[in-house]
Amino acid sequence: MATVERTTFGNHEVANQPPPLVDYNVYEADRVLIEAVRREGAEWAEARISEVGALAGSERAQALGALANENPPKLRTHDRYGNRVDTVDFHPSWHELMGLAVGHELHCSPWKDPRPGAHVARGGAFMCMSQAEAGIGCPISMTYSVIPALRTQPELAAEWEPRFLSSSYDPGNAPAAQKAGGLAGMGMTEKQGGTDVRANTTVAQPVNGGGPGGEYALTGHKWFMSAPQCDAFLVLAQADGGISCFLFPRWTPDGERNRFRLQRLKDKLGNRSNASSEIEFDGASAWLVGEEGAGVRTIIEMVNHTRLDCVLGGATGMRAGVAQAIHHATHRSVFGRELSEQPLMRNVLADLAVESEAATIAALRLARAYDEALAGDEEARQLKRIANAVLKYWICKRAPMHAGEALECLGGNGYVEESGMPRLFRESPLNSIWEGSGNVQCLDVLRAMVKSPASVETFFAEVEEGAVHEPRLQTFTASLREELPGDLETIESRARRLVEKMALALQASLLVRYGDEAVANAFCASRLAGDWGQAFGTLPAGTDFGRIVDRHRAVA
Ligand SMILES: Cc1cc2nc3c(=O)[nH]c(=O)nc-3n(C[C@H](O)[C@H](O)[C@H](O)COP(=O)(O)OP(=O)(O)OC[C@H]3O[C@@H](n4cnc5c(N)ncnc54)[C@H](O)[C@@H]3O)c2cc1C
């Protein structure tokens, strides 16, 4: 029976409008995430993740997320007396959300408490918190990711790491040494090239001879530098030895404002709570991290971790969309019948749920590869090398289509800001763009095939573990192997098709082994065996729609 909510208001009864999906624990309500967290080695962290889940689903946090987007950050270049301040003013809702995320150590927990499963634990909590607001994920993720790159230069790490590992959120615009905690950003993209960072024109001049850990003066610009309120950034610039990585702090060690100007904040499609700036360096002080000329190799340690967060972020958006779509369809009747009971809507909801489950399972499996690789496991390192690019490409690529369809499940309400769905939709293309856009991920997979052939074998070994139980996956994998590498003349133009298939094979392997049986079956029938249409809602008729929808329901 359909649940019909009735409220008397004005000259008519408000009927058949669903209650808002708030005040629930987004972790406890997510069976797929719970299972993945336990399976991938972070059961010990469940109480903590659940705390974040309760917070993120609370009416308060949901309202903060909306407020932070309705009141985007403002650039303040000067104070009232005309002195340059180059700062950003945020709405209090942003600060409150940041305080919650930092307080729960989403920006640092695996480095602070590096036990097995630490990256999975943090990934699970990050997925929960991002359901309150995804925009804060940017500085949180960059701070989490800066640590391995920073460790390339131990004396800089010794100075800065304690600030980044602090669980105190201190938004003050003051020298880092005077603050209770610090956050990190990164600046690679310039006007003439984002993907092609080797085209960077920002110049770094040594101050006292330079060298690893030495001081340089930066002159140039960055076209995108998000979260410019952070305390320090890893930036790329040209030194005599080539493109190099520098730590650029907002304030110099002698307590002066560093020599930079924030030029503009970007007026973005989504991610509006977060500030993304254009910046100019005017002889700014910065310290070399690693060797001159090793800039890409050094900063890639940071990018490797932000890319994991893009995968987690893509999966999170899908989970949020499915939760909202099922909730709405359960509380809304059309033609006298609950929407979630209508066969065609059940197909749409189930198809969205299948995509979401595949994304979550794969994202958390990837997080485990980070844990194991950092512990010295070579196979995990190889898997992470290739699976990160494969999954970043595919999960982030699927996110906008998924968000659009989830939005439509709410009908007209889904198109209206109050529902939160437009925000989800606007955010959805971003994870695919930053940290290496779709094509770049596919090209990176090709690079891994050439430079780390072992990563391909490790990848297929992981796929094989599921294929032995599922003939459709066996057939699919065999045809994929035949295409690899195939005609080398055409391999770049075929890269998206190859990487898409690799992602599907990996997701299927994980679902077959660990997912719900009905979900795994629907995934293999549709995504592998081709019994599917071009839009969501086209799963084959024999699918156990009810079981899949029930599994993904946020609140019973
Ligand atoms: C909201 C937001 C925040 C950002 N924050 C930051 C930040 O904090 N720090 C930072 O450094 N950057 C940041 N970026 C920049 C982002 O990382 C770049 O925009 C992205 O890497 C793409 O670079 P580009 O814009 O120069 O595009 P291009 O490099 O010009 O790429 C354009 C398109 O071409 C494709 N492409 C590139 N090379 C090839 C190829 N060889 N073959 C086929 N296709 C190719 C790409 O996939 C892309 O789709 C941010 C971007 C956004 C949107």
Coordinates of C-alpha atoms and ligand atoms in Angstrom, one line a residue:
M1 CA 0.0 0.0 0.0
A2 CA 1.2 3.5 -0.8
T3 CA 1.9 5.8 2.1
V4 CA 0.1 9.0 1.7
E5 CA 1.2 11.9 3.8
R6 CA -1.5 14.6 4.4
T7 CA -1.1 18.0 5.9
T8 CA -3.8 20.7 6.0
F9 CA -2.5 23.9 4.6
G10 CA -4.4 27.0 3.2
N11 CA -7.2 26.1 1.0
H12 CA -6.2 22.6 0.2
E13 CA -4.8 19.4 1.7
V14 CA -1.1 18.7 0.9
A15 CA -1.3 15.1 0.0
N16 CA 1.0 12.5 -1.6
Q17 CA 4.1 14.5 -1.0
P18 CA 7.0 12.4 0.5
P19 CA 8.5 13.4 3.8
P20 CA 12.1 14.6 3.5
L21 CA 14.8 11.9 3.8
V22 CA 16.6 13.3 6.8
D23 CA 17.6 12.4 10.3
Y24 CA 18.8 8.9 9.5
N25 CA 22.3 7.4 9.7
V26 CA 23.6 7.3 6.1
Y27 CA 26.0 4.5 7.1
E28 CA 23.7 2.3 9.0
A29 CA 21.1 2.6 6.2
D30 CA 23.6 1.5 3.5
R31 CA 23.9 -2.3 3.5
V32 CA 26.3 -2.3 0.5
L33 CA 28.7 0.1 2.2
I34 CA 28.6 -1.7 5.6
E35 CA 29.4 -5.0 3.8
A36 CA 32.2 -3.4 1.9
V37 CA 33.8 -1.7 4.9
R38 CA 33.7 -5.1 6.8
R39 CA 35.0 -7.1 3.9
E40 CA 37.8 -4.8 3.0
G41 CA 39.3 -4.7 6.4
A42 CA 37.8 -1.8 8.3
E43 CA 35.3 -3.4 10.6
W44 CA 37.3 -2.0 13.5
A45 CA 36.3 1.5 12.4
E46 CA 32.6 0.9 12.1
A47 CA 31.6 2.8 15.3
R48 CA 33.5 5.9 14.0
I49 CA 32.1 5.7 10.5
S50 CA 28.6 5.3 11.9
E51 CA 29.1 8.4 13.9
V52 CA 29.9 10.3 10.7
G53 CA 26.9 8.6 9.1
A54 CA 24.6 9.8 11.8
L55 CA 26.0 13.3 11.5
A56 CA 25.8 13.5 7.7
G57 CA 22.2 12.3 7.6
S58 CA 21.1 14.7 10.3
E59 CA 18.7 17.5 9.5
R60 CA 21.3 19.9 10.7
A61 CA 24.1 18.7 8.4
Q62 CA 21.8 18.4 5.4
A63 CA 20.7 22.0 6.0
L64 CA 24.3 23.1 6.3
G65 CA 25.1 21.6 3.0
A66 CA 22.3 23.4 1.3
L67 CA 23.2 26.7 3.0
A68 CA 26.9 26.4 2.0
N69 CA 25.8 26.2 -1.6
E70 CA 23.2 28.9 -1.4
N71 CA 25.9 31.2 0.1
P72 CA 29.0 30.6 -2.0
P73 CA 32.4 31.9 -0.9
K74 CA 33.4 35.5 -1.7
L75 CA 36.8 36.7 -2.7
R76 CA 38.2 39.5 -0.6
T77 CA 41.2 41.0 -2.3
H78 CA 41.6 44.1 0.0
D79 CA 40.8 45.2 3.5
R80 CA 38.8 48.4 4.0
Y81 CA 42.0 50.5 4.0
G82 CA 43.1 49.2 0.7
N83 CA 45.7 46.7 1.9
R84 CA 45.8 43.4 0.0
V85 CA 44.5 40.5 2.0
D86 CA 43.8 38.0 -0.8
T87 CA 41.4 35.9 1.3
V88 CA 38.1 34.1 0.9
D89 CA 35.0 34.6 3.1
F90 CA 32.9 31.6 3.7
H91 CA 29.5 31.2 5.1
P92 CA 29.4 29.8 8.7
S93 CA 27.8 26.7 7.3
W94 CA 30.9 25.8 5.4
H95 CA 33.0 26.3 8.5
E96 CA 30.7 24.1 10.5
L97 CA 30.9 21.3 7.9
M98 CA 34.6 21.6 7.7
G99 CA 34.9 21.5 11.5
L100 CA 32.9 18.2 11.5
A101 CA 35.0 16.7 8.7
V102 CA 38.4 17.7 10.2
G103 CA 37.2 16.7 13.7
H104 CA 36.5 13.2 12.4
E105 CA 39.9 13.3 10.7
L106 CA 38.7 12.6 7.2
H107 CA 41.7 14.7 6.0
C108 CA 44.3 12.5 7.8
S109 CA 43.2 9.4 9.7
P110 CA 45.2 6.8 7.7
W111 CA 48.4 8.7 8.2
K112 CA 47.7 9.4 11.9
D113 CA 46.6 5.8 12.7
P114 CA 48.1 3.7 9.8
R115 CA 46.7 0.3 10.7
P116 CA 45.4 -2.3 8.2
G117 CA 42.1 -1.0 6.7
A118 CA 42.9 2.6 7.5
H119 CA 42.2 3.9 3.9
V120 CA 39.1 1.8 3.7
A121 CA 37.9 3.2 7.0
R122 CA 38.5 6.7 5.9
G123 CA 36.9 6.0 2.5
G124 CA 33.8 4.8 4.2
A125 CA 33.6 7.8 6.4
F126 CA 34.4 10.1 3.5
M127 CA 31.5 8.6 1.5
C128 CA 29.2 9.3 4.4
M129 CA 30.3 12.9 5.0
S130 CA 30.1 13.8 1.4
Q131 CA 26.4 13.0 1.5
A132 CA 25.9 16.1 3.6
E133 CA 28.0 18.2 1.2
A134 CA 30.5 17.2 -1.5
G135 CA 32.2 20.6 -1.7
I136 CA 34.2 20.2 1.5
G137 CA 35.6 17.1 0.0
C138 CA 38.1 19.2 -2.0
P139 CA 40.3 20.6 0.8
I140 CA 39.7 17.5 2.9
S141 CA 40.9 15.3 0.0
M142 CA 43.9 17.4 -0.9
T143 CA 45.0 17.5 2.7
Y144 CA 44.7 13.7 3.0
S145 CA 46.6 13.3 -0.3
V146 CA 49.4 15.7 0.3
I147 CA 51.1 13.6 3.0
P148 CA 52.8 10.9 0.8
A149 CA 54.1 13.6 -1.6
L150 CA 55.3 15.8 1.2
R151 CA 57.3 12.9 2.7
T152 CA 59.5 13.0 -0.3
Q153 CA 61.2 15.9 1.6
P154 CA 61.5 14.8 5.2
E155 CA 62.4 18.1 6.8
L156 CA 59.4 19.8 5.2
A157 CA 57.2 16.8 6.2
A158 CA 58.5 17.1 9.8
E159 CA 57.5 20.8 9.9
W160 CA 54.1 20.5 8.1
E161 CA 52.8 17.1 8.8
P162 CA 51.8 17.7 12.4
R163 CA 49.7 20.7 11.1
F164 CA 47.9 18.6 8.5
L165 CA 47.4 15.7 11.0
S166 CA 45.7 18.0 13.6
S167 CA 42.0 17.3 14.2
S168 CA 41.4 21.0 15.0
Y169 CA 39.8 23.0 12.2
D170 CA 41.3 26.5 12.3
P171 CA 40.0 28.7 9.5
G172 CA 42.1 31.7 10.5
N173 CA 44.2 33.5 7.9
A174 CA 47.4 33.5 9.9
P175 CA 50.9 31.9 9.8
A176 CA 50.5 28.2 10.0
A177 CA 52.8 28.0 13.1
Q178 CA 50.2 30.1 15.0
K179 CA 47.3 27.9 14.1
A180 CA 45.8 24.8 15.7
G181 CA 45.7 22.9 12.5
G182 CA 46.3 23.3 8.8
L183 CA 45.0 22.3 5.4
A184 CA 46.7 21.8 2.0
G185 CA 45.8 22.4 -1.6
M186 CA 47.5 22.0 -5.0
G187 CA 48.3 24.1 -8.0
M188 CA 49.1 22.4 -11.3
T189 CA 46.8 23.8 -13.9
E190 CA 47.7 26.9 -15.9
K191 CA 46.0 28.7 -18.7
Q192 CA 47.9 27.1 -21.5
G193 CA 47.5 23.6 -20.1
G194 CA 46.0 21.5 -17.3
T195 CA 46.6 18.0 -18.6
D196 CA 49.9 19.0 -20.1
V197 CA 51.5 20.3 -16.9
R198 CA 54.9 20.1 -18.6
A199 CA 53.8 23.3 -20.4
N200 CA 53.7 25.1 -17.1
T201 CA 55.2 28.6 -17.4
T202 CA 55.5 29.5 -13.7
V203 CA 59.2 30.0 -13.0
A204 CA 61.1 29.0 -9.9
Q205 CA 64.3 30.9 -9.1
P206 CA 66.6 29.5 -6.3
V207 CA 67.0 31.9 -3.5
N208 CA 70.2 30.6 -1.8
G209 CA 71.4 28.0 -4.2
G210 CA 68.1 26.0 -4.1
G211 CA 68.1 22.2 -4.1
P212 CA 65.8 19.7 -2.4
G213 CA 64.2 21.4 0.6
G214 CA 65.7 24.8 -0.5
E215 CA 63.9 28.1 -1.0
Y216 CA 62.8 29.4 -4.4
A217 CA 60.9 32.4 -5.6
L218 CA 57.9 31.6 -7.8
T219 CA 56.7 33.9 -10.6
G220 CA 53.7 33.1 -12.7
H221 CA 50.1 31.9 -12.3
K222 CA 47.7 29.1 -11.8
W223 CA 44.4 29.0 -13.7
F224 CA 42.7 26.7 -11.2
M225 CA 43.7 26.5 -7.6
S226 CA 40.9 25.3 -5.4
A227 CA 40.5 26.0 -1.7
P228 CA 43.0 29.0 -1.8
Q229 CA 42.3 29.5 1.9
C230 CA 44.5 26.5 2.6
D231 CA 47.7 27.0 4.6
A232 CA 50.0 25.5 2.0
F233 CA 49.9 24.1 -1.5
L234 CA 52.0 21.8 -3.6
V235 CA 52.6 23.6 -6.9
L236 CA 54.4 22.8 -10.0
A237 CA 56.9 25.3 -11.6
Q238 CA 59.8 25.3 -14.0
A239 CA 63.2 25.4 -12.2
D240 CA 66.5 25.1 -14.1
G241 CA 66.3 21.3 -13.8
G242 CA 62.8 21.2 -15.3
I243 CA 59.3 21.0 -13.9
S244 CA 59.5 20.7 -10.2
C245 CA 57.2 20.4 -7.1
F246 CA 57.2 23.1 -4.5
L247 CA 55.6 23.7 -1.1
F248 CA 54.0 27.1 -1.3
P249 CA 52.7 28.5 2.1
R250 CA 50.2 31.3 2.4
W251 CA 52.5 33.0 4.9
T252 CA 56.2 33.0 4.9
P253 CA 58.1 31.6 8.0
D254 CA 58.9 35.1 9.1
G255 CA 55.2 35.8 9.5
E256 CA 54.7 37.9 6.3
R257 CA 51.9 37.4 3.8
N258 CA 53.4 35.4 0.9
R259 CA 53.7 37.3 -2.4
F260 CA 50.7 36.1 -4.3
R261 CA 47.4 37.6 -5.5
L262 CA 44.1 35.9 -5.7
Q263 CA 42.7 37.2 -9.0
R264 CA 39.2 35.7 -9.2
L265 CA 37.1 32.9 -7.9
K266 CA 35.6 30.6 -10.6
D267 CA 31.8 30.9 -11.2
K268 CA 31.2 27.1 -11.3
L269 CA 28.5 24.8 -12.5
G270 CA 28.4 23.0 -9.2
N271 CA 30.7 22.5 -6.2
R272 CA 29.6 26.0 -5.3
S273 CA 30.3 25.8 -1.6
N274 CA 34.0 25.4 -2.4
A275 CA 36.2 28.2 -3.7
S276 CA 38.3 27.6 -6.8
S277 CA 40.6 30.5 -7.6
E278 CA 42.9 32.0 -10.2
I279 CA 46.2 33.0 -8.6
E280 CA 49.3 34.9 -9.5
F281 CA 52.7 34.4 -7.8
D282 CA 54.9 37.5 -7.6
G283 CA 58.2 36.2 -6.4
A284 CA 56.4 34.0 -3.8
S285 CA 58.4 32.0 -1.4
A286 CA 58.3 28.2 -1.9
W287 CA 60.4 25.2 -1.0
L288 CA 61.5 22.5 -3.3
V289 CA 59.9 19.0 -2.6
G290 CA 62.1 16.3 -4.1
E291 CA 64.6 16.9 -6.9
E292 CA 64.5 19.6 -9.5
G293 CA 62.9 18.1 -12.6
A294 CA 61.1 15.4 -10.6
G295 CA 58.0 17.6 -10.1
V296 CA 55.4 15.3 -11.9
R297 CA 56.8 12.2 -10.2
T298 CA 56.6 13.9 -6.8
I299 CA 53.1 15.5 -7.1
I300 CA 51.7 12.3 -8.6
E301 CA 51.9 10.8 -5.1
M302 CA 49.3 13.4 -4.1
V303 CA 47.2 13.0 -7.3
N304 CA 47.1 9.2 -6.8
H305 CA 45.2 9.8 -3.6
T306 CA 42.9 12.5 -4.8
R307 CA 42.0 10.1 -7.6
L308 CA 40.9 7.5 -5.1
D309 CA 38.7 10.2 -3.6
C310 CA 37.2 10.9 -7.1
V311 CA 36.2 7.3 -7.3
L312 CA 34.8 7.4 -3.8
G313 CA 33.0 10.6 -4.7
G314 CA 31.5 9.2 -7.8
A315 CA 30.2 6.2 -5.9
T316 CA 28.8 8.5 -3.2
G317 CA 26.8 10.6 -5.6
M318 CA 25.2 7.4 -6.9
R319 CA 24.4 6.2 -3.4
A320 CA 22.8 9.5 -2.5
G321 CA 20.8 9.5 -5.8
V322 CA 19.5 6.0 -5.2
A323 CA 18.6 6.7 -1.6
Q324 CA 16.5 9.7 -2.6
A325 CA 14.9 8.0 -5.6
I326 CA 13.8 4.9 -3.7
H327 CA 12.6 7.1 -0.9
H328 CA 10.5 9.3 -3.1
A329 CA 9.1 6.4 -5.1
T330 CA 8.1 4.7 -1.9
H331 CA 6.1 7.7 -0.6
R332 CA 4.5 8.8 -3.8
S333 CA 1.5 7.3 -5.6
V334 CA 0.5 7.7 -9.2
F335 CA -2.7 6.2 -10.5
G336 CA -3.5 5.0 -7.0
R337 CA -0.4 2.8 -6.8
E338 CA 2.9 3.4 -5.0
L339 CA 5.6 4.4 -7.5
S340 CA 8.1 1.9 -6.2
E341 CA 5.5 -0.8 -6.9
Q342 CA 5.0 0.1 -10.5
P343 CA 7.0 -2.3 -12.8
L344 CA 8.7 0.3 -14.9
M345 CA 9.7 2.5 -12.0
R346 CA 11.0 -0.6 -10.2
N347 CA 13.2 -1.3 -13.2
V348 CA 14.6 2.2 -13.1
L349 CA 15.3 2.1 -9.4
A350 CA 16.8 -1.4 -9.6
D351 CA 19.1 -0.4 -12.5
L352 CA 20.3 2.7 -10.6
A353 CA 20.9 0.5 -7.5
V354 CA 22.9 -2.0 -9.5
E355 CA 25.1 0.8 -10.8
S356 CA 25.5 2.2 -7.3
E357 CA 26.4 -1.2 -5.7
A358 CA 29.0 -1.9 -8.4
A359 CA 30.5 1.5 -7.8
T360 CA 30.6 1.3 -4.0
I361 CA 32.0 -2.3 -4.0
A362 CA 34.7 -1.3 -6.5
A363 CA 35.7 1.9 -4.7
L364 CA 36.2 0.2 -1.4
R365 CA 38.1 -2.6 -3.0
L366 CA 40.4 0.0 -4.5
A367 CA 40.8 1.6 -1.1
R368 CA 42.0 -1.7 0.3
A369 CA 44.6 -1.9 -2.5
Y370 CA 45.9 1.4 -1.1
D371 CA 46.1 -0.1 2.4
E372 CA 47.9 -3.2 1.2
A373 CA 50.2 -1.4 -1.3
L374 CA 51.3 1.0 1.5
A375 CA 52.0 -2.0 3.6
G376 CA 54.4 -3.3 0.9
D377 CA 52.2 -5.7 -1.0
E378 CA 53.5 -5.7 -4.6
E379 CA 50.3 -7.2 -6.1
A380 CA 48.2 -4.6 -4.5
R381 CA 50.5 -1.9 -5.8
Q382 CA 50.1 -3.2 -9.3
L383 CA 46.3 -3.5 -8.9
K384 CA 46.0 0.0 -7.5
R385 CA 48.2 1.3 -10.4
I386 CA 45.8 0.3 -13.1
A387 CA 42.5 -0.1 -11.3
N388 CA 42.5 3.5 -10.0
A389 CA 42.6 4.9 -13.5
V390 CA 40.1 2.3 -14.8
L391 CA 37.6 3.1 -12.0
K392 CA 38.1 6.8 -12.0
Y393 CA 37.3 6.8 -15.7
W394 CA 34.2 4.6 -15.5
I395 CA 32.6 5.4 -12.2
C396 CA 33.0 9.2 -12.6
K397 CA 31.8 8.9 -16.2
R398 CA 28.6 7.1 -15.1
A399 CA 27.8 9.6 -12.4
P400 CA 26.1 12.4 -14.4
M401 CA 23.8 10.0 -16.2
H402 CA 23.0 8.3 -12.9
A403 CA 22.3 11.6 -11.2
G404 CA 20.1 12.8 -14.0
E405 CA 18.0 9.6 -13.9
A406 CA 17.8 9.6 -10.1
L407 CA 16.6 13.2 -10.3
E408 CA 13.8 12.3 -12.7
C409 CA 12.5 9.7 -10.3
L410 CA 11.4 12.6 -8.2
G411 CA 9.5 14.1 -11.1
G412 CA 9.2 17.9 -11.0
N413 CA 10.3 18.0 -7.4
G414 CA 13.6 16.6 -8.5
Y415 CA 14.2 19.6 -10.7
V416 CA 13.7 22.0 -7.8
E417 CA 16.6 23.1 -5.6
E418 CA 14.9 22.2 -2.3
S419 CA 15.0 18.5 -3.2
G420 CA 18.9 18.6 -3.2
M421 CA 18.8 16.8 -6.6
P422 CA 19.9 19.7 -8.7
R423 CA 22.9 20.1 -6.4
L424 CA 23.8 16.4 -6.8
F425 CA 23.4 16.7 -10.6
R426 CA 25.6 19.8 -10.9
E427 CA 28.3 18.2 -8.8
S428 CA 28.2 15.0 -10.8
P429 CA 30.5 15.8 -13.7
L430 CA 33.3 17.2 -11.6
N431 CA 35.0 14.1 -10.4
S432 CA 35.5 13.1 -14.0
I433 CA 37.2 16.4 -14.9
W434 CA 39.6 17.2 -12.1
E435 CA 42.7 15.1 -11.3
G436 CA 42.9 14.0 -14.9
S437 CA 39.8 14.0 -17.1
G438 CA 38.2 11.0 -18.7
N439 CA 40.5 10.6 -21.7
V440 CA 43.5 11.2 -19.5
Q441 CA 42.5 8.3 -17.3
C442 CA 42.2 6.0 -20.4
L443 CA 45.5 7.1 -21.7
D444 CA 47.0 6.4 -18.2
V445 CA 45.6 2.9 -18.4
L446 CA 47.5 2.4 -21.7
R447 CA 50.6 3.8 -20.1
A448 CA 50.3 1.3 -17.2
M449 CA 50.0 -1.5 -19.8
V450 CA 53.3 -0.5 -21.4
K451 CA 55.2 0.6 -18.3
S452 CA 53.8 -1.9 -15.7
P453 CA 52.7 -5.0 -17.7
A454 CA 52.4 -6.8 -14.3
S455 CA 49.6 -4.5 -13.4
V456 CA 47.5 -5.9 -16.3
E457 CA 48.1 -9.5 -15.2
T458 CA 47.3 -8.6 -11.6
F459 CA 44.1 -6.9 -12.8
F460 CA 43.0 -10.0 -14.8
A461 CA 43.9 -12.3 -11.9
E462 CA 41.4 -10.2 -9.8
V463 CA 38.8 -10.4 -12.5
E464 CA 39.4 -14.2 -12.9
E465 CA 38.5 -14.8 -9.2
G466 CA 34.9 -13.9 -10.1
A467 CA 34.9 -15.3 -13.6
V468 CA 35.4 -18.8 -12.4
H469 CA 31.9 -18.6 -10.9
E470 CA 30.2 -16.8 -13.7
P471 CA 30.2 -17.9 -17.4
R472 CA 29.0 -14.5 -18.7
L473 CA 32.0 -12.9 -17.1
Q474 CA 34.3 -15.6 -18.5
T475 CA 33.1 -14.9 -22.0
F476 CA 33.3 -11.1 -21.5
T477 CA 36.8 -11.4 -20.2
A478 CA 38.0 -13.6 -23.0
S479 CA 36.7 -11.1 -25.6
L480 CA 38.4 -8.2 -23.7
R481 CA 41.7 -10.1 -23.6
E482 CA 41.4 -10.5 -27.4
E483 CA 41.1 -6.8 -27.8
L484 CA 44.2 -6.2 -25.7
P485 CA 46.3 -4.7 -27.0
G486 CA 45.0 -5.4 -30.5
D487 CA 46.1 -3.1 -33.3
L488 CA 48.5 -0.6 -31.8
E489 CA 47.8 1.9 -34.5
T490 CA 44.2 2.3 -33.2
I491 CA 44.7 1.7 -29.5
E492 CA 44.4 5.3 -28.4
S493 CA 41.1 5.7 -30.3
R494 CA 39.9 2.4 -28.8
A495 CA 41.0 3.3 -25.2
R496 CA 37.6 4.3 -23.9
R497 CA 36.0 1.1 -25.1
L498 CA 38.8 -1.0 -23.6
V499 CA 38.8 0.8 -20.2
E500 CA 35.0 0.7 -20.0
K501 CA 35.2 -3.1 -20.5
M502 CA 37.9 -3.4 -17.9
A503 CA 35.8 -1.5 -15.4
L504 CA 32.8 -3.7 -16.1
A505 CA 34.8 -6.8 -15.8
L506 CA 36.3 -5.7 -12.4
Q507 CA 32.9 -4.6 -11.1
A508 CA 31.3 -7.9 -12.2
S509 CA 34.0 -9.9 -10.6
L510 CA 33.5 -8.2 -7.3
L511 CA 29.7 -8.3 -7.5
V512 CA 29.7 -12.0 -8.3
R513 CA 31.9 -12.7 -5.3
Y514 CA 30.6 -10.2 -2.8
G515 CA 27.5 -8.5 -4.1
D516 CA 23.9 -9.5 -3.7
E517 CA 23.0 -12.4 -6.0
A518 CA 20.1 -10.5 -7.7
V519 CA 22.4 -7.5 -8.2
A520 CA 25.2 -9.5 -9.6
N521 CA 22.9 -11.4 -11.9
A522 CA 21.3 -8.1 -13.2
F523 CA 24.7 -6.6 -13.7
C524 CA 26.1 -9.6 -15.7
A525 CA 22.9 -9.9 -17.8
S526 CA 22.8 -6.2 -18.7
R527 CA 26.4 -4.8 -18.6
L528 CA 28.2 -8.0 -19.8
A529 CA 25.7 -10.0 -21.9
G530 CA 24.1 -7.0 -23.5
D531 CA 20.5 -7.7 -22.4
W532 CA 20.1 -4.0 -21.7
G533 CA 19.0 -0.7 -23.4
Q534 CA 20.8 2.7 -23.7
A535 CA 19.1 4.2 -20.6
F536 CA 18.7 3.1 -17.0
G537 CA 15.5 1.2 -16.4
T538 CA 16.1 -1.4 -19.1
L539 CA 17.1 -4.4 -17.1
P540 CA 15.8 -7.8 -18.4
A541 CA 12.3 -8.8 -17.3
G542 CA 13.5 -11.7 -15.1
T543 CA 15.4 -9.4 -12.7
D544 CA 14.4 -9.6 -9.1
F545 CA 13.6 -5.9 -9.0
G546 CA 11.9 -5.9 -5.5
R547 CA 14.9 -7.5 -3.8
I548 CA 17.3 -5.1 -5.4
V549 CA 15.2 -2.1 -4.5
D550 CA 14.7 -3.3 -0.9
R551 CA 18.5 -3.8 -0.5
H552 CA 19.2 -0.2 -1.4
R553 CA 16.4 1.4 0.6
A554 CA 17.8 4.0 3.0
V555 CA 15.0 3.7 5.6
A556 CA 12.7 0.7 5.9
Ligands
LIG1 C1 36.1 23.0 -10.1 C2 37.5 22.7 -10.5 C3 38.5 22.8 -9.6 C4 39.8 22.6 -9.9 N1 40.8 22.7 -9.0 C5 42.1 22.5 -9.3 C6 43.1 22.7 -8.4 O1 42.9 22.9 -7.2 N2 44.4 22.5 -8.8 C7 44.7 22.3 -10.1 O2 45.9 22.2 -10.4 N3 43.7 22.1 -11.0 C8 42.4 22.2 -10.7 N4 41.4 22.1 -11.6 C9 41.8 21.9 -13.0 C10 41.6 20.5 -13.5 O3 42.4 19.6 -12.9 C11 41.8 20.6 -15.0 O4 40.8 21.4 -15.6 C12 41.8 19.3 -15.7 O5 42.9 18.5 -15.3 C13 41.8 19.4 -17.2 O6 42.8 20.3 -17.7 P1 42.4 21.5 -18.7 O7 41.2 22.2 -18.1 O8 43.6 22.3 -18.9 O9 41.9 20.8 -20.0 P2 42.8 20.2 -21.2 O10 44.1 19.7 -20.6 O11 42.9 21.2 -22.2 O12 41.9 19.0 -21.6 C14 40.7 19.2 -22.3 C15 40.1 17.9 -22.7 O13 41.0 17.2 -23.5 C16 41.2 15.9 -23.0 N5 42.5 15.5 -23.4 C17 43.7 16.0 -22.9 N6 44.7 15.3 -23.4 C18 44.3 14.5 -24.3 C19 44.8 13.5 -25.2 N7 46.1 13.4 -25.3 N8 44.0 12.8 -26.0 C20 42.7 12.9 -25.9 N9 42.1 13.8 -25.1 C21 42.8 14.6 -24.3 C22 40.9 15.9 -21.5 O14 40.5 14.7 -21.1 C23 39.8 17.0 -21.5 O15 38.6 16.4 -21.6 C24 40.1 22.3 -11.2 C25 39.1 22.2 -12.2 C26 37.8 22.4 -11.8 C27 36.7 22.3 -12.9

